[in-house]
């Protein structure tokens, strides 16, 4: 009897394990498919909601600079321009500062200082965006309008080629201020990613470089950065993704002026700020459809940026493999 009953127990357990494994596979597969379905549903819902604007203005909606709710004349050029410019300013400021913070915490800072500085960075990352917006409006804007932008307009506004970027009334509100606030917001995210990936560099590699007489700068550029290049680029594009879609902080300090200007000192607009400011005031189907179409455009811009990031990371991975 024992000879006939003993093999059935392992066989029964194998069946249970196989069913459990199959159920787990279906569960995680469903989770992955849910992400794709959610992404597609969000894109299609915005495209469907903005169909009236696309039917009336066509693809020209993307490069028309008109925005007149009274005449029902709309275009996305000004918000797209403001979104890209403010995000570019933010990254120009945030990337080198984040790199410096990460290098300081991993290579230079004493151990007793790494904990407080790291905790401060995490605290900055957790502050709601509306707090950054209020701080920018009530503290940063008056300071820039009184002490910084007059000097910038006087000394840099007359420069050849780039003078148009720095000339204009020193209002304090504008694309330059919005880019600065965005930079402060994304610095904690980029620096945290950089710090974590810099810590993954094997200590033997850096010690070997130091033993050969390399300086700290040489170790950073010749050892740390090549080893973590792909992850660093991924962290930068993560910060860029947040800068492109930020709403409340930008709405407070951008000025919300729907006009195309090259000056960074003058007010402008962005896609997210336009939707946040005017969605409640959309009193016609075409007005509402145009705002939803702007949301679809923002989705496309973010998707294109992330796609470029993926292609760059894949190209780097191929070079590293070669």
Coordinates of C-alpha atoms in Angstrom, one line a residue:
X1 CA 0.0 0.0 0.0
X2 CA 2.8 2.4 0.8
X3 CA 4.4 1.7 -2.6
X4 CA 1.2 2.8 -4.4
X5 CA 0.4 5.9 -2.2
X6 CA 3.9 7.5 -1.8
X7 CA 4.4 8.5 -5.5
X8 CA 1.0 10.2 -5.6
X9 CA 1.9 12.8 -3.0
X10 CA 4.8 14.3 -5.1
X11 CA 2.7 14.1 -8.2
X12 CA -0.1 16.0 -6.6
X13 CA 2.3 18.7 -5.3
X14 CA 3.8 19.0 -8.8
X15 CA 0.3 19.6 -10.2
X16 CA -0.4 22.3 -7.6
X17 CA 2.9 24.0 -8.2
X18 CA 2.3 24.0 -11.9
X19 CA -1.1 25.5 -11.5
X20 CA 0.2 28.1 -9.1
X21 CA 3.0 29.0 -11.4
X22 CA 0.6 29.3 -14.4
X23 CA -1.7 31.4 -12.3
X24 CA 1.2 33.7 -11.3
X25 CA 2.3 34.0 -14.9
X26 CA -1.2 35.0 -16.0
X27 CA -1.4 37.5 -13.1
X28 CA 1.8 39.3 -13.9
X29 CA 1.0 39.2 -17.7
X30 CA -2.3 40.8 -16.9
X31 CA -0.5 43.5 -15.0
X32 CA 1.8 44.2 -17.9
X33 CA -1.1 44.3 -20.4
X34 CA -3.0 46.6 -18.1
X35 CA -0.2 49.2 -18.4
X36 CA -0.4 49.1 -22.2
X37 CA -4.2 49.2 -22.2
X38 CA -4.2 52.2 -19.8
X39 CA -1.6 54.0 -22.0
X40 CA -3.6 53.4 -25.1
X41 CA -6.9 54.3 -23.4
X42 CA -5.5 57.6 -22.2
X43 CA -4.1 58.5 -25.6
X44 CA -7.3 57.5 -27.5
X45 CA -9.5 59.3 -25.1
X46 CA -7.6 62.6 -25.6
X47 CA -7.5 62.1 -29.3
X48 CA -11.3 61.4 -29.4
X49 CA -11.9 64.4 -27.1
X50 CA -9.8 66.7 -29.4
X51 CA -11.2 65.4 -32.7
X52 CA -13.3 68.5 -33.3
X53 CA -10.2 70.7 -33.1
X54 CA -8.2 68.4 -35.4
X55 CA -11.1 68.2 -37.8
X56 CA -11.4 72.0 -38.1
X57 CA -7.7 73.0 -38.0
X58 CA -6.1 69.7 -39.2
X59 CA -2.4 69.1 -38.6
X60 CA -1.9 72.9 -38.8
X61 CA -3.2 73.0 -35.2
X62 CA 0.4 72.1 -34.2
X63 CA 2.0 75.2 -35.6
X64 CA -0.7 77.8 -35.5
X65 CA 0.0 80.6 -32.9
X66 CA -3.7 81.7 -32.6
X67 CA -5.6 81.4 -29.4
X68 CA -8.8 83.4 -29.5
X69 CA -11.8 81.8 -27.6
X70 CA -14.1 84.6 -28.9
X71 CA -13.4 83.8 -32.5
X72 CA -13.1 80.1 -31.9
X73 CA -9.6 80.2 -33.4
X74 CA -7.0 78.0 -31.7
X75 CA -3.5 76.7 -32.2
X76 CA -0.9 74.8 -30.2
X77 CA 2.4 76.5 -31.2
X78 CA 2.7 78.9 -28.3
X79 CA 2.0 76.3 -25.6
X80 CA 4.4 73.8 -27.3
X81 CA 7.1 76.4 -27.6
X82 CA 6.7 77.5 -23.9
X83 CA 6.8 73.8 -22.8
X84 CA 10.0 73.0 -24.7
X85 CA 11.8 76.3 -23.8
X86 CA 11.0 76.1 -20.0
X87 CA 12.0 72.4 -20.0
X88 CA 15.2 73.1 -21.9
X89 CA 16.1 75.9 -19.4
X90 CA 15.4 73.6 -16.5
X91 CA 17.7 70.8 -17.9
X92 CA 20.5 73.2 -18.7
X93 CA 20.5 74.3 -15.0
X94 CA 19.5 71.0 -13.3
X95 CA 21.9 68.5 -15.1
X96 CA 25.2 70.1 -14.1
X97 CA 24.0 70.9 -10.6
X98 CA 22.6 67.4 -10.1
X99 CA 25.9 65.9 -11.3
X100 CA 27.8 68.1 -8.8
X101 CA 25.6 67.1 -6.0
X102 CA 25.9 63.4 -6.8
X103 CA 29.7 63.6 -7.1
X104 CA 30.0 65.5 -3.9
X105 CA 27.9 62.9 -2.0
X106 CA 29.7 59.9 -3.4
X107 CA 33.3 61.1 -3.8
X108 CA 34.1 64.2 -1.8
X109 CA 31.7 64.7 1.1
X110 CA 32.7 63.3 4.5
X111 CA 30.6 60.5 5.9
X112 CA 29.0 62.7 8.6
X113 CA 27.7 65.1 5.9
X114 CA 26.4 62.6 3.4
X115 CA 23.4 61.7 5.5
X116 CA 22.0 65.2 6.1
X117 CA 22.5 66.3 2.5
X118 CA 20.9 63.1 1.2
X119 CA 18.0 63.6 3.5
X120 CA 17.6 67.2 2.3
X121 CA 17.5 66.1 -1.3
X122 CA 14.8 63.5 -0.5
X123 CA 12.8 66.1 1.3
X124 CA 13.0 68.5 -1.7
X125 CA 11.7 65.6 -3.9
X126 CA 8.7 65.2 -1.7
X127 CA 7.6 68.8 -1.6
X128 CA 4.3 69.3 -3.6
X129 CA 4.6 71.3 -6.8
X130 CA 2.1 73.9 -5.6
X131 CA 4.5 74.8 -2.8
X132 CA 7.3 75.4 -5.3
X133 CA 4.8 77.5 -7.3
X134 CA 3.8 79.7 -4.3
X135 CA 7.4 80.1 -3.3
X136 CA 8.3 81.1 -6.9
X137 CA 5.5 83.6 -7.1
X138 CA 5.9 85.3 -3.7
X139 CA 9.7 85.0 -3.2
X140 CA 11.6 84.3 -6.4
X141 CA 9.6 86.6 -8.7
X142 CA 10.0 89.8 -6.7
X143 CA 13.7 89.1 -6.1
X144 CA 14.3 88.5 -9.8
X145 CA 12.3 91.5 -10.9
X146 CA 14.1 93.8 -8.5
X147 CA 17.7 92.5 -8.4
X148 CA 18.4 90.2 -11.4
X149 CA 16.3 90.9 -14.5
X150 CA 17.1 94.7 -14.7
X151 CA 20.8 93.8 -14.7
X152 CA 20.2 91.1 -17.3
X153 CA 18.3 93.4 -19.6
X154 CA 20.8 96.2 -19.3
X155 CA 24.0 94.2 -19.7
X156 CA 22.9 91.2 -21.8
X157 CA 20.0 92.5 -23.8
X158 CA 22.2 94.3 -26.3
X159 CA 24.5 91.4 -27.1
X160 CA 24.6 90.2 -30.7
X161 CA 22.7 87.0 -31.6
X162 CA 21.6 86.2 -28.0
X163 CA 20.5 89.6 -26.9
X164 CA 16.9 89.0 -27.9
X165 CA 16.8 86.2 -25.3
X166 CA 17.7 88.5 -22.4
X167 CA 15.9 91.7 -23.3
X168 CA 12.5 92.7 -22.0
X169 CA 10.6 94.3 -19.1
X170 CA 11.8 93.0 -15.7
X171 CA 8.4 91.7 -14.6
X172 CA 9.8 88.7 -12.8
X173 CA 7.2 86.4 -14.4
X174 CA 8.3 84.7 -17.6
X175 CA 9.8 81.6 -19.2
X176 CA 13.2 82.1 -17.5
X177 CA 11.6 82.1 -14.1
X178 CA 9.5 79.1 -14.9
X179 CA 12.6 77.2 -16.1
X180 CA 14.5 78.1 -12.9
X181 CA 11.6 76.8 -10.7
X182 CA 11.4 73.6 -12.8
X183 CA 15.2 73.1 -12.4
X184 CA 14.9 73.4 -8.6
X185 CA 12.1 70.8 -8.8
X186 CA 13.8 68.2 -10.9
X187 CA 17.3 68.5 -9.3
X188 CA 16.3 66.1 -6.4
X189 CA 15.1 63.5 -8.9
X190 CA 18.2 63.6 -11.2
X191 CA 20.7 63.9 -8.4
X192 CA 19.1 61.0 -6.5
X193 CA 19.4 58.7 -9.6
X194 CA 22.9 59.8 -10.3
X195 CA 24.0 59.2 -6.7
X196 CA 22.5 55.7 -6.6
X197 CA 24.2 54.7 -9.9
X198 CA 27.5 56.3 -8.9
X199 CA 27.5 54.1 -5.8
X200 CA 27.3 51.0 -7.9
X201 CA 30.7 51.6 -9.4
X202 CA 33.0 48.9 -7.9
X203 CA 35.5 50.4 -5.5
X204 CA 38.3 48.4 -7.0
X205 CA 38.0 50.3 -10.3
X206 CA 38.4 53.7 -8.6
X207 CA 41.1 52.4 -6.3
X208 CA 43.1 51.1 -9.2
X209 CA 42.8 54.5 -11.0
X210 CA 43.9 56.3 -7.8
X211 CA 46.8 53.9 -7.5
X212 CA 47.9 54.8 -11.0
X213 CA 48.1 58.4 -10.0
X214 CA 44.7 59.7 -11.3
X215 CA 43.1 62.7 -9.7
X216 CA 39.5 62.8 -8.5
X217 CA 38.5 64.6 -11.6
X218 CA 40.1 62.0 -13.8
X219 CA 38.5 59.1 -11.9
X220 CA 35.1 60.7 -12.3
X221 CA 35.5 61.3 -16.0
X222 CA 37.4 58.2 -17.0
X223 CA 36.0 55.6 -14.6
X224 CA 32.7 56.6 -12.9
X225 CA 30.9 58.3 -15.9
X226 CA 31.7 55.6 -18.5
X227 CA 30.6 52.9 -16.1
X228 CA 27.3 54.6 -15.3
X229 CA 26.6 56.4 -18.6
X230 CA 23.4 54.7 -19.5
X231 CA 21.8 55.0 -16.1
X232 CA 22.8 58.7 -15.9
X233 CA 21.1 59.4 -19.2
X234 CA 18.1 57.6 -18.0
X235 CA 17.9 59.7 -14.9
X236 CA 18.3 62.9 -17.0
X237 CA 15.4 61.9 -19.2
X238 CA 13.3 61.0 -16.1
X239 CA 13.8 64.6 -14.9
X240 CA 13.0 65.9 -18.4
X241 CA 9.7 64.0 -18.4
X242 CA 8.6 65.6 -15.2
X243 CA 9.7 69.1 -16.4
X244 CA 7.6 68.7 -19.6
X245 CA 4.4 67.8 -17.7
X246 CA 4.7 70.0 -14.6
X247 CA 1.6 72.1 -14.2
X248 CA 1.0 74.0 -10.9
X249 CA 4.5 75.4 -10.3
X250 CA 4.8 76.6 -13.9
X251 CA 1.2 78.1 -13.8
X252 CA 2.2 80.3 -10.9
X253 CA 5.3 81.9 -12.4
X254 CA 5.0 81.6 -16.2
X255 CA 2.7 84.6 -16.7
X256 CA 0.1 82.8 -18.8
X257 CA 0.4 85.2 -21.8
X258 CA -0.5 83.5 -25.0
X259 CA 1.9 85.1 -27.4
X260 CA 5.1 84.0 -29.1
X261 CA 8.2 85.7 -27.8
X262 CA 12.0 85.0 -27.9
X263 CA 12.7 86.8 -24.7
X264 CA 13.1 84.7 -21.6
X265 CA 12.1 87.6 -19.4
X266 CA 8.6 88.0 -20.8
X267 CA 5.6 85.9 -19.9
X268 CA 4.6 82.9 -21.9
X269 CA 2.5 79.8 -21.7
X270 CA 2.8 76.0 -21.7
X271 CA 0.6 73.1 -22.5
X272 CA 0.0 72.1 -18.9
X273 CA -0.5 75.7 -17.7
X274 CA -3.0 76.5 -20.5
X275 CA -5.1 73.4 -19.7
X276 CA -5.1 74.1 -16.0
X277 CA -5.9 77.8 -16.4
X278 CA -8.6 77.6 -19.0
X279 CA -10.3 74.2 -18.7
X280 CA -12.9 75.6 -16.3
X281 CA -13.6 78.5 -18.6
X282 CA -14.1 76.4 -21.7
X283 CA -17.7 77.5 -22.6
X284 CA -17.9 76.0 -26.1
X285 CA -17.4 72.6 -27.6
X286 CA -14.5 73.8 -29.8
X287 CA -12.8 75.5 -26.9
X288 CA -13.0 72.4 -24.8
X289 CA -11.9 70.2 -27.7
X290 CA -8.9 72.4 -28.3
X291 CA -7.8 72.1 -24.7
X292 CA -8.1 68.3 -24.9
X293 CA -6.2 68.3 -28.1
X294 CA -3.4 70.2 -26.3
X295 CA -3.4 67.3 -23.8
X296 CA -2.9 64.8 -26.6
X297 CA -0.1 67.0 -28.0
X298 CA 1.6 66.9 -24.6
X299 CA 1.2 63.1 -24.5
X300 CA 2.9 63.0 -27.9
X301 CA 5.7 65.3 -26.9
X302 CA 6.4 63.2 -23.8
X303 CA 6.2 60.0 -25.7
X304 CA 8.7 61.3 -28.3
X305 CA 11.1 62.4 -25.6
X306 CA 11.0 59.0 -23.9
X307 CA 11.3 57.2 -27.2
X308 CA 14.4 59.2 -28.0
X309 CA 15.8 58.3 -24.5
X310 CA 15.2 54.6 -25.1
X311 CA 16.9 54.7 -28.5
X312 CA 19.9 56.5 -27.0
X313 CA 20.2 54.0 -24.3
X314 CA 19.9 51.1 -26.7
X315 CA 22.6 52.7 -28.9
X316 CA 24.9 53.1 -25.9
X317 CA 24.3 49.5 -24.9
X318 CA 25.2 48.3 -28.3
X319 CA 28.5 50.4 -28.3
X320 CA 29.3 49.0 -24.8
X321 CA 28.6 45.5 -26.1
X322 CA 30.9 46.0 -29.0

